[in-house]
Amino acid sequence: MANQADIKDLIAAGEGQSLEFKESFGEEALESICAFANAEGGTILVGVADSGEVLGLQVGKKTLEDWANQANTTLDPRIKVDMKLVASIVLKNGRSIIQITVPQSQSSAVSCRGKFLRRVGKTNQKMTGEDIAQKLMAVTKLSWDNGFEDRASLSDLDLEAVKIFVGLLNQQNRRPVPVDIDVESLLVKLGLIEGGKLTRAAVLLLGTNPQKFYPSALLKLGRFRSRTQIDDEREIAGCLIKQMDQGMAWFRERLATKLEITGRSERTTHWEYPLEAVREALANAICHRDYRMDGNVQVRLYDAFVEFWNPGSLPPALSVDDLLKDHESIQRNTKVAEGLYNAGFIEKWGTGTVRMDELLRENGHPRPEFESDSPTKFRLRFRRTFTTEYLEEIGLNQRQIAIISETEVDTKITNQIYCTKFAITKRTASRELTELLEKGLLKRHGLTGKGTYYTKS
C-alpha cells in the first residue's frame, strides 16, 4: 500500500514535470501515462483536483484491473504501470485515492490511440517527428552522425586537422594513438569509418569543408553592444576541431581580464567568464546541435551576458531543470561528442552543465540559464556580476548604476518610478531605461502604455 505521508507530501508539492492530479480515470489520464512514459516517468494521483483538493473516488473490486486493461489496449507499446489504492486516505462514503506510477519507456516512443505525447513541465505536449526520432536513437544507441556519408572520401579530410586531433588525443591521454598513425587507421580505431565509408561524424570532426555536405554546420560569433548594435562578427567554417580552436581564440581576444598580483613574482589572470565554462558551453552547442536543421551555432557576447544558441531542443528524456543536477548523459551526436571528449573539449560525460554551474558560482557569477521551449532551438546564457566598477566601465551614469545596484530581481521599475526617484523628466527616464534594456540589464514587460514596467534582467 502507498504511504499516507508520502502522498500528502506529493499533493503539497503540486503538479509538475513528474506529477499529475486527476479527478477521475479516463482519456486524459491515459494520455498522461503516455506523456510520462515518453519523458522520465511520473506519478498520477486519481481522486485529486488540479488545485490539490482531495476528492477521492469510489473503487470497486475490479477497478484497478479494468484501468490496467484500458492502459494495455490504448497504449502502444504496452507500459507496465503500477496502480495502488491509498487505503489510508479514506474519505466519507469510502472514497479513496489511486496512485499510478508510470516508468520511463525503455523502448521506442509510446503512443496513445496514435498520439505521441511527452511531459513538459505541467503539461502534456505533442511530440514532434524529431522527438520521436531522438527517443528511438536513445533506445537503440544509434545517432545521425554515426550514419555513413556516401558522398565523402578520405580526400575530403583536413590533414592539418587530423594532426591537431592526434596531438590532442595524446595530450589528454583518453584515447592515445601513435603520432605517425595513418588517417584510415586512426578512423578505424575511433569507429569513424567502416568498409571504407566515412561516417558523418568523421566529416564533421575532420573534414576540410563539412559545409559542402552540411551547409549549416557553421559557428557564428558576434560582439553586441546592444540588441541592434554589433561591434564585430565572425563566421567560422571548416571542421569542428578547428571551430572549437578558433572559437576559443575569439573568446580570448574579446573577454575582459583582470590581473591579480599574488605578492610573489607570478600573477593570476581572472577572465570575465571562466574559460573552462565557456569551452564546455561552446562544445555542448557544437556537439549537441541538430545538424539536419537549418540554422547555425551562434554565440552572442553582450556587456551583461553571453548566449550560446544551437538548433535542436533537449532530448525528450531531459528537462532544463535536470541540467543543474546529476542527470543521464544523452548524446544527440554520439560520435561527435566522443571525439570532442577524447580531444579534451568536454570534461566529463553528462556532467558538463553541472560543472559550468560550479565554475560560474566559484567565480561569483549567477547560475547558468537554460531555455528549450522550442523544438528548433536551445539557448544557454551566462550572466555577469553587476559590480559598480563594471557598470561604470560599460558607460552607465550614476542614476543607472543606482537603479541596477539597488533593485532586486523581482522589483518592478516604471518610467514614473524612475522619474520620481531621480527628479528627472519623463523623456530622460525613457532614454536611460531604454539604454539599460538594450544592454541586457533590464527586461521589459508589456509593449507600451501605463502597463509597461521593467525588472532586473
Short mmCIF file of C-alpha atoms in Angstrom, two decimals:
data_model
loop_
_atom_site.label_atom_id
_atom_site.label_comp_id
_atom_site.label_asym_id
_atom_site.label_seq_id
_atom_site.Cartn_x
_atom_site.Cartn_y
_atom_site.Cartn_z
CA MET A 1 0.00 0.00 0.00
CA ALA A 2 1.13 3.55 -0.65
CA ASN A 3 2.38 5.58 2.32
CA GLN A 4 -0.01 8.27 3.56
CA ALA A 5 2.72 10.76 4.45
CA ASP A 6 4.33 10.36 1.03
CA ILE A 7 1.01 11.02 -0.73
CA LYS A 8 0.36 14.12 1.35
CA ASP A 9 3.85 15.41 0.52
CA LEU A 10 3.21 14.82 -3.19
CA ILE A 11 -0.08 16.70 -3.09
CA ALA A 12 1.55 19.60 -1.22
CA ALA A 13 4.29 19.81 -3.88
CA GLY A 14 1.71 20.36 -6.63
CA GLU A 15 1.63 19.27 -10.26
CA GLY A 16 4.86 19.39 -12.23
CA GLN A 17 7.24 17.54 -14.51
CA SER A 18 6.66 14.20 -12.78
CA LEU A 19 3.30 14.63 -11.03
CA GLU A 20 -0.29 14.98 -12.28
CA PHE A 21 -3.64 15.17 -10.46
CA LYS A 22 -6.83 13.71 -11.96
CA GLU A 23 -10.31 13.74 -10.50
CA SER A 24 -11.18 10.53 -12.37
CA PHE A 25 -9.61 7.96 -14.68
CA GLY A 26 -10.33 8.50 -18.36
CA GLU A 27 -8.82 9.60 -21.66
CA GLU A 28 -6.79 12.42 -20.10
CA ALA A 29 -5.28 10.04 -17.54
CA LEU A 30 -4.30 7.63 -20.32
CA GLU A 31 -2.66 10.49 -22.22
CA SER A 32 -0.72 11.43 -19.09
CA ILE A 33 0.53 7.86 -18.74
CA CYS A 34 1.74 8.10 -22.33
CA ALA A 35 3.39 11.50 -21.73
CA PHE A 36 5.19 10.37 -18.58
CA ALA A 37 6.42 7.20 -20.29
CA ASN A 38 7.95 9.30 -23.10
CA ALA A 39 9.70 11.59 -20.58
CA GLU A 40 11.37 10.41 -17.37
CA GLY A 41 8.33 8.70 -15.86
CA GLY A 42 5.99 10.10 -13.23
CA THR A 43 3.06 9.71 -10.87
CA ILE A 44 -0.67 10.28 -11.37
CA LEU A 45 -2.93 10.70 -8.33
CA VAL A 46 -6.52 9.91 -9.29
CA GLY A 47 -9.08 11.42 -6.94
CA VAL A 48 -7.31 14.77 -6.56
CA ALA A 49 -8.40 18.04 -8.20
CA ASP A 50 -5.96 20.27 -10.11
CA SER A 51 -5.95 22.61 -7.11
CA GLY A 52 -4.71 19.79 -4.86
CA GLU A 53 -8.08 19.31 -3.14
CA VAL A 54 -8.55 15.66 -2.17
CA LEU A 55 -11.87 14.48 -3.61
CA GLY A 56 -11.42 10.73 -3.67
CA LEU A 57 -13.49 8.28 -5.69
CA GLN A 58 -15.40 5.04 -5.27
CA VAL A 59 -13.24 1.99 -6.02
CA GLY A 60 -14.72 -1.43 -6.77
CA LYS A 61 -13.04 -4.83 -6.57
CA LYS A 62 -12.06 -4.79 -10.25
CA THR A 63 -11.43 -1.05 -10.70
CA LEU A 64 -7.65 -1.26 -10.85
CA GLU A 65 -7.76 -4.31 -13.12
CA ASP A 66 -10.13 -2.51 -15.50
CA TRP A 67 -7.89 0.57 -15.60
CA ALA A 68 -4.81 -1.56 -16.29
CA ASN A 69 -6.65 -3.27 -19.16
CA GLN A 70 -7.59 0.13 -20.62
CA ALA A 71 -3.96 1.17 -20.50
CA ASN A 72 -2.84 -2.07 -22.15
CA THR A 73 -5.31 -1.75 -25.02
CA THR A 74 -4.80 2.01 -25.57
CA LEU A 75 -1.03 2.47 -25.33
CA ASP A 76 1.41 1.18 -27.93
CA PRO A 77 3.75 -0.39 -26.97
CA ARG A 78 2.31 -1.50 -23.66
CA ILE A 79 3.56 0.15 -20.48
CA LYS A 80 3.52 -1.76 -17.23
CA VAL A 81 2.13 0.75 -14.76
CA ASP A 82 1.85 0.24 -11.00
CA MET A 83 -1.60 1.11 -9.59
CA LYS A 84 -2.05 1.25 -5.83
CA LEU A 85 -5.03 2.07 -3.65
CA VAL A 86 -4.11 4.62 -0.99
CA ALA A 87 -6.33 2.93 1.58
CA SER A 88 -5.06 5.01 4.48
CA ILE A 89 -6.56 8.16 2.99
CA VAL A 90 -10.23 7.28 3.07
CA LEU A 91 -12.82 10.00 2.75
CA LYS A 92 -16.51 9.97 3.52
CA ASN A 93 -18.54 7.27 1.79
CA GLY A 94 -15.42 5.12 1.37
CA ARG A 95 -13.79 7.32 -1.25
CA SER A 96 -10.05 6.83 -1.79
CA ILE A 97 -7.08 7.95 -3.92
CA ILE A 98 -5.36 5.81 -6.52
CA GLN A 99 -1.63 6.27 -7.10
CA ILE A 100 -0.45 5.34 -10.62
CA THR A 101 3.32 5.09 -11.03
CA VAL A 102 4.50 5.29 -14.64
CA PRO A 103 8.03 4.16 -15.59
CA GLN A 104 10.08 5.78 -18.34
CA SER A 105 9.72 3.79 -21.54
CA GLN A 106 12.85 1.84 -22.40
CA SER A 107 11.56 1.02 -25.87
CA SER A 108 10.54 3.30 -28.73
CA ALA A 109 8.20 6.24 -28.21
CA VAL A 110 4.78 5.33 -26.76
CA SER A 111 1.53 6.42 -28.41
CA CYS A 112 -1.97 6.80 -27.02
CA ARG A 113 -4.53 5.99 -29.74
CA GLY A 114 -1.94 7.06 -32.31
CA LYS A 115 -0.98 10.29 -30.50
CA PHE A 116 2.62 10.72 -29.30
CA LEU A 117 2.84 12.88 -26.18
CA ARG A 118 5.56 13.77 -23.70
CA ARG A 119 5.60 15.58 -20.38
CA VAL A 120 6.97 19.13 -20.39
CA GLY A 121 6.59 20.94 -17.08
CA LYS A 122 2.95 20.71 -16.01
CA THR A 123 1.58 19.89 -19.44
CA ASN A 124 1.42 17.03 -21.92
CA GLN A 125 2.72 18.17 -25.30
CA LYS A 126 2.55 16.60 -28.74
CA MET A 127 5.87 15.07 -29.76
CA THR A 128 7.46 16.23 -32.99
CA GLY A 129 9.00 13.86 -35.53
CA GLU A 130 12.38 14.93 -34.13
CA ASP A 131 11.29 13.98 -30.59
CA ILE A 132 10.19 10.53 -31.75
CA ALA A 133 13.43 10.01 -33.69
CA GLN A 134 15.52 11.08 -30.69
CA LYS A 135 13.65 8.64 -28.47
CA LEU A 136 14.35 5.82 -30.90
CA MET A 137 18.02 6.76 -31.19
CA ALA A 138 18.38 6.88 -27.39
CA VAL A 139 16.95 3.36 -27.11
CA THR A 140 18.96 1.87 -29.98
CA LYS A 141 22.13 3.80 -29.03
CA LEU A 142 22.35 4.99 -32.63
CA SER A 143 22.62 8.58 -33.77
CA TRP A 144 22.51 10.51 -37.04
CA ASP A 145 26.25 11.24 -37.04
CA ASN A 146 27.01 7.53 -36.84
CA GLY A 147 25.49 7.03 -40.32
CA PHE A 148 27.61 6.99 -43.46
CA GLU A 149 28.30 9.95 -45.73
CA ASP A 150 28.39 8.26 -49.15
CA ARG A 151 29.38 11.49 -50.91
CA ALA A 152 32.66 11.84 -48.99
CA SER A 153 36.02 10.05 -49.19
CA LEU A 154 39.38 10.23 -47.41
CA SER A 155 40.40 13.03 -49.79
CA ASP A 156 37.75 15.24 -48.13
CA LEU A 157 39.59 15.17 -44.78
CA ASP A 158 41.74 18.01 -43.47
CA LEU A 159 45.23 16.58 -42.82
CA GLU A 160 46.18 19.56 -40.66
CA ALA A 161 43.08 19.00 -38.52
CA VAL A 162 43.92 15.29 -38.27
CA LYS A 163 47.41 16.20 -36.99
CA ILE A 164 45.92 18.59 -34.41
CA PHE A 165 43.40 15.95 -33.36
CA VAL A 166 46.10 13.29 -32.86
CA GLY A 167 48.06 15.74 -30.72
CA LEU A 168 45.01 16.45 -28.56
CA LEU A 169 44.23 12.73 -28.16
CA ASN A 170 47.73 12.07 -26.86
CA GLN A 171 47.81 15.20 -24.72
CA GLN A 172 44.58 14.23 -22.96
CA ASN A 173 45.61 10.55 -22.84
CA ARG A 174 41.98 9.49 -23.12
CA ARG A 175 42.47 7.72 -26.42
CA PRO A 176 46.20 7.84 -27.19
CA VAL A 177 47.35 6.85 -30.70
CA PRO A 178 50.77 6.65 -32.40
CA VAL A 179 51.83 10.11 -33.60
CA ASP A 180 52.64 8.71 -37.05
CA ILE A 181 49.35 6.79 -37.45
CA ASP A 182 47.87 6.99 -40.94
CA VAL A 183 44.49 8.62 -41.42
CA GLU A 184 42.48 5.49 -42.21
CA SER A 185 43.95 3.55 -39.26
CA LEU A 186 43.06 6.46 -36.98
CA LEU A 187 39.46 6.50 -38.21
CA VAL A 188 39.16 2.72 -37.80
CA LYS A 189 40.47 2.94 -34.23
CA LEU A 190 37.94 5.64 -33.39
CA GLY A 191 34.99 3.96 -35.16
CA LEU A 192 34.66 6.76 -37.70
CA ILE A 193 34.96 4.61 -40.82
CA GLU A 194 33.65 1.18 -41.80
CA GLY A 195 34.24 -0.71 -45.03
CA GLY A 196 35.95 2.35 -46.46
CA LYS A 197 32.87 4.52 -45.82
CA LEU A 198 33.25 7.66 -43.74
CA THR A 199 30.69 8.40 -41.06
CA ARG A 200 29.07 11.82 -40.91
CA ALA A 201 30.95 12.35 -37.62
CA ALA A 202 34.28 11.87 -39.42
CA VAL A 203 33.34 14.54 -41.99
CA LEU A 204 32.15 16.97 -39.29
CA LEU A 205 35.10 16.45 -36.95
CA LEU A 206 37.92 16.33 -39.51
CA GLY A 207 36.59 17.35 -42.93
CA THR A 208 38.27 20.10 -44.97
CA ASN A 209 34.86 21.52 -45.84
CA PRO A 210 31.97 19.84 -43.99
CA GLN A 211 29.74 22.67 -45.22
CA LYS A 212 29.92 21.10 -48.68
CA PHE A 213 27.70 18.34 -47.29
CA TYR A 214 26.05 20.15 -44.36
CA PRO A 215 25.77 23.86 -45.29
CA SER A 216 24.52 25.00 -41.88
CA ALA A 217 27.41 23.41 -39.94
CA LEU A 218 28.85 26.84 -39.14
CA LEU A 219 29.83 28.69 -35.99
CA LYS A 220 28.81 32.36 -35.85
CA LEU A 221 30.14 34.70 -33.18
CA GLY A 222 29.23 38.33 -32.51
CA ARG A 223 30.13 41.06 -30.03
CA PHE A 224 26.92 43.00 -29.31
CA ARG A 225 26.84 46.40 -27.62
CA SER A 226 23.03 46.34 -27.70
CA ARG A 227 20.31 44.24 -29.32
CA THR A 228 20.82 46.17 -32.56
CA GLN A 229 24.48 47.28 -32.41
CA ILE A 230 27.12 44.68 -33.34
CA ASP A 231 30.76 45.70 -32.90
CA ASP A 232 32.16 42.75 -34.79
CA GLU A 233 31.05 39.37 -36.05
CA ARG A 234 32.80 36.30 -37.36
CA GLU A 235 31.73 33.17 -39.20
CA ILE A 236 33.87 30.05 -38.74
CA ALA A 237 33.55 27.20 -41.23
CA GLY A 238 35.71 24.10 -41.59
CA CYS A 239 35.75 21.09 -39.29
CA LEU A 240 34.53 21.05 -35.69
CA ILE A 241 38.05 20.66 -34.28
CA LYS A 242 39.05 23.95 -35.90
CA GLN A 243 35.72 25.58 -34.98
CA MET A 244 36.41 24.80 -31.32
CA ASP A 245 40.01 26.02 -31.54
CA GLN A 246 39.16 29.24 -33.39
CA GLY A 247 36.04 29.83 -31.30
CA MET A 248 38.04 29.74 -28.06
CA ALA A 249 40.69 32.02 -29.63
CA TRP A 250 37.87 34.51 -30.40
CA PHE A 251 36.79 34.47 -26.75
CA ARG A 252 40.35 35.01 -25.51
CA GLU A 253 40.60 38.09 -27.70
CA ARG A 254 37.33 39.62 -26.51
CA LEU A 255 36.71 38.61 -22.91
CA ALA A 256 37.84 41.15 -20.34
CA THR A 257 40.59 40.09 -17.94
CA LYS A 258 41.87 41.31 -14.60
CA LEU A 259 45.35 40.56 -13.25
CA GLU A 260 45.77 39.77 -9.56
CA ILE A 261 49.21 40.30 -8.00
CA THR A 262 49.76 37.47 -5.55
CA GLY A 263 52.73 39.03 -3.71
CA ARG A 264 55.22 36.82 -5.46
CA SER A 265 56.61 37.00 -8.98
CA GLU A 266 53.59 35.26 -10.52
CA ARG A 267 50.27 36.88 -11.43
CA THR A 268 46.78 35.33 -11.62
CA THR A 269 44.52 36.18 -14.57
CA HIS A 270 40.79 36.38 -13.88
CA TRP A 271 38.64 36.12 -17.01
CA GLU A 272 35.30 37.83 -17.49
CA TYR A 273 33.80 34.31 -17.58
CA PRO A 274 35.72 31.16 -16.55
CA LEU A 275 37.32 29.81 -19.73
CA GLU A 276 36.57 26.21 -18.72
CA ALA A 277 32.86 27.02 -18.52
CA VAL A 278 32.98 28.86 -21.87
CA ARG A 279 34.75 25.92 -23.53
CA GLU A 280 32.20 23.46 -22.14
CA ALA A 281 29.30 25.65 -23.31
CA LEU A 282 30.75 26.04 -26.81
CA ALA A 283 31.48 22.31 -27.09
CA ASN A 284 27.96 21.44 -25.92
CA ALA A 285 26.40 23.72 -28.53
CA ILE A 286 28.56 22.27 -31.31
CA CYS A 287 28.20 18.59 -30.44
CA HIS A 288 24.54 18.56 -29.34
CA ARG A 289 23.08 20.67 -32.16
CA ASP A 290 20.86 19.04 -34.76
CA TYR A 291 22.87 19.05 -37.99
CA ARG A 292 19.80 18.16 -40.02
CA MET A 293 18.24 21.53 -39.25
CA ASP A 294 18.89 24.89 -40.86
CA GLY A 295 20.50 27.45 -38.63
CA ASN A 296 23.95 27.72 -37.10
CA VAL A 297 25.54 27.54 -33.69
CA GLN A 298 25.60 31.16 -32.53
CA VAL A 299 27.47 32.98 -29.76
CA ARG A 300 26.27 36.45 -28.76
CA LEU A 301 28.55 38.33 -26.36
CA TYR A 302 26.85 41.31 -24.67
CA ASP A 303 28.10 43.61 -21.93
CA ALA A 304 25.89 41.91 -19.37
CA PHE A 305 25.81 38.29 -20.57
CA VAL A 306 26.89 35.79 -23.20
CA GLU A 307 24.48 33.45 -25.00
CA PHE A 308 25.09 30.17 -26.81
CA TRP A 309 22.39 29.13 -29.31
CA ASN A 310 22.10 25.86 -31.21
CA PRO A 311 19.45 24.26 -33.47
CA GLY A 312 17.52 21.44 -31.82
CA SER A 313 15.84 21.16 -28.42
CA LEU A 314 16.74 18.97 -25.46
CA PRO A 315 16.14 15.22 -25.85
CA PRO A 316 12.64 14.23 -24.65
CA ALA A 317 14.03 12.48 -21.56
CA LEU A 318 15.62 15.70 -20.22
CA SER A 319 14.20 18.98 -18.97
CA VAL A 320 16.05 22.23 -18.30
CA ASP A 321 15.65 21.59 -14.56
CA ASP A 322 17.65 18.36 -14.94
CA LEU A 323 20.68 20.22 -16.27
CA LEU A 324 21.68 21.70 -12.91
CA LYS A 325 21.74 18.32 -11.16
CA ASP A 326 23.22 14.92 -11.88
CA HIS A 327 21.49 13.52 -14.95
CA GLU A 328 21.80 10.88 -17.61
CA SER A 329 24.15 11.66 -20.49
CA ILE A 330 22.04 11.67 -23.67
CA GLN A 331 24.04 12.46 -26.79
CA ARG A 332 22.31 13.65 -29.98
CA ASN A 333 25.55 13.04 -31.90
CA THR A 334 27.36 10.27 -30.05
CA LYS A 335 30.46 10.04 -32.25
CA VAL A 336 30.93 13.82 -32.39
CA ALA A 337 30.58 14.00 -28.61
CA GLU A 338 33.06 11.14 -28.19
CA GLY A 339 35.58 12.89 -30.44
CA LEU A 340 35.31 16.22 -28.59
CA TYR A 341 35.56 14.41 -25.25
CA ASN A 342 38.68 12.48 -26.27
CA ALA A 343 40.23 15.73 -27.52
CA GLY A 344 39.59 17.42 -24.16
CA PHE A 345 36.96 19.94 -25.22
CA ILE A 346 34.38 18.24 -22.99
CA GLU A 347 35.48 17.37 -19.46
CA LYS A 348 33.17 14.56 -18.38
CA TRP A 349 30.19 12.63 -19.74
CA GLY A 350 26.86 14.03 -18.55
CA THR A 351 28.34 16.49 -16.04
CA GLY A 352 29.18 19.45 -18.27
CA THR A 353 26.22 21.61 -17.28
CA VAL A 354 26.77 20.87 -13.58
CA ARG A 355 30.44 21.79 -13.94
CA MET A 356 29.52 25.06 -15.69
CA ASP A 357 27.29 25.90 -12.74
CA GLU A 358 30.08 25.17 -10.25
CA LEU A 359 32.65 27.23 -12.16
CA LEU A 360 30.36 30.23 -12.53
CA ARG A 361 29.41 30.27 -8.85
CA GLU A 362 33.03 29.82 -7.78
CA ASN A 363 33.79 32.99 -9.75
CA GLY A 364 30.90 34.96 -8.27
CA HIS A 365 28.53 34.73 -11.25
CA PRO A 366 24.81 33.83 -11.23
CA ARG A 367 23.86 30.28 -12.20
CA PRO A 368 23.65 29.42 -15.92
CA GLU A 369 20.23 29.76 -17.53
CA PHE A 370 18.84 27.21 -19.99
CA GLU A 371 15.94 27.60 -22.39
CA SER A 372 14.44 24.83 -24.52
CA ASP A 373 10.85 25.90 -25.18
CA SER A 374 11.06 25.35 -28.94
CA PRO A 375 11.69 22.14 -30.92
CA THR A 376 14.14 24.05 -33.11
CA LYS A 377 16.26 25.97 -30.59
CA PHE A 378 18.24 25.60 -27.36
CA ARG A 379 19.82 28.53 -25.52
CA LEU A 380 22.35 28.78 -22.69
CA ARG A 381 23.13 32.10 -21.01
CA PHE A 382 25.93 33.14 -18.63
CA ARG A 383 25.37 36.43 -16.78
CA ARG A 384 27.96 38.82 -15.41
CA THR A 385 28.06 40.04 -11.84
CA PHE A 386 26.95 43.67 -11.79
CA THR A 387 29.67 45.45 -9.76
CA THR A 388 29.76 49.24 -9.66
CA GLU A 389 33.16 49.17 -11.35
CA TYR A 390 31.81 47.07 -14.20
CA LEU A 391 28.70 49.24 -14.64
CA GLU A 392 30.93 52.32 -14.91
CA GLU A 393 33.09 50.54 -17.49
CA ILE A 394 30.12 49.98 -19.80
CA GLY A 395 29.19 53.67 -19.70
CA LEU A 396 26.28 53.89 -17.24
CA ASN A 397 25.62 57.13 -15.39
CA GLN A 398 25.14 57.28 -11.63
CA ARG A 399 21.33 57.07 -11.86
CA GLN A 400 21.51 53.94 -13.99
CA ILE A 401 24.14 52.38 -11.72
CA ALA A 402 22.00 53.09 -8.68
CA ILE A 403 18.85 51.51 -10.15
CA ILE A 404 20.73 48.36 -11.21
CA SER A 405 22.72 48.07 -7.97
CA GLU A 406 19.76 48.67 -5.66
CA THR A 407 16.99 46.82 -7.50
CA GLU A 408 16.07 43.26 -6.61
CA VAL A 409 15.30 40.82 -9.42
CA ASP A 410 11.53 40.87 -8.83
CA THR A 411 11.21 44.64 -8.22
CA LYS A 412 9.09 46.46 -10.80
CA ILE A 413 10.54 49.64 -12.28
CA THR A 414 8.31 52.04 -14.22
CA ASN A 415 9.08 55.24 -16.06
CA GLN A 416 7.22 57.18 -13.36
CA ILE A 417 9.17 55.50 -10.52
CA TYR A 418 12.45 56.35 -12.25
CA CYS A 419 11.34 59.97 -12.82
CA THR A 420 10.33 60.44 -9.18
CA LYS A 421 13.36 58.73 -7.68
CA PHE A 422 15.86 60.92 -9.53
CA ALA A 423 13.75 64.05 -10.19
CA ILE A 424 14.22 63.90 -13.95
CA THR A 425 11.96 64.34 -16.96
CA LYS A 426 9.93 61.56 -18.49
CA ARG A 427 11.94 61.86 -21.70
CA THR A 428 15.26 61.41 -19.86
CA ALA A 429 13.87 58.45 -17.91
CA SER A 430 12.66 56.77 -21.09
CA ARG A 431 16.04 57.21 -22.77
CA GLU A 432 18.03 55.84 -19.82
CA LEU A 433 15.70 52.89 -19.22
CA THR A 434 15.90 52.03 -22.93
CA GLU A 435 19.70 52.04 -22.69
CA LEU A 436 19.54 49.60 -19.78
CA LEU A 437 17.12 47.44 -21.76
CA GLU A 438 19.36 47.36 -24.83
CA LYS A 439 22.41 46.45 -22.73
CA GLY A 440 20.51 43.47 -21.35
CA LEU A 441 20.43 44.79 -17.78
CA LEU A 442 16.65 45.18 -17.66
CA LYS A 443 13.77 43.13 -19.01
CA ARG A 444 10.64 44.89 -20.31
CA HIS A 445 7.13 43.63 -19.58
CA GLY A 446 4.41 44.94 -21.88
CA LEU A 447 4.90 46.95 -25.06
CA THR A 448 3.65 50.49 -24.47
CA GLY A 449 1.43 52.46 -22.14
CA LYS A 450 0.84 52.58 -18.41
CA GLY A 451 1.04 48.82 -18.03
CA THR A 452 4.69 48.71 -19.14
CA TYR A 453 7.30 48.01 -16.46
CA TYR A 454 10.86 46.70 -16.18
CA THR A 455 12.56 44.18 -13.92
CA LYS A 456 16.22 43.38 -13.41
CA SER A 457 17.27 41.01 -16.16
#
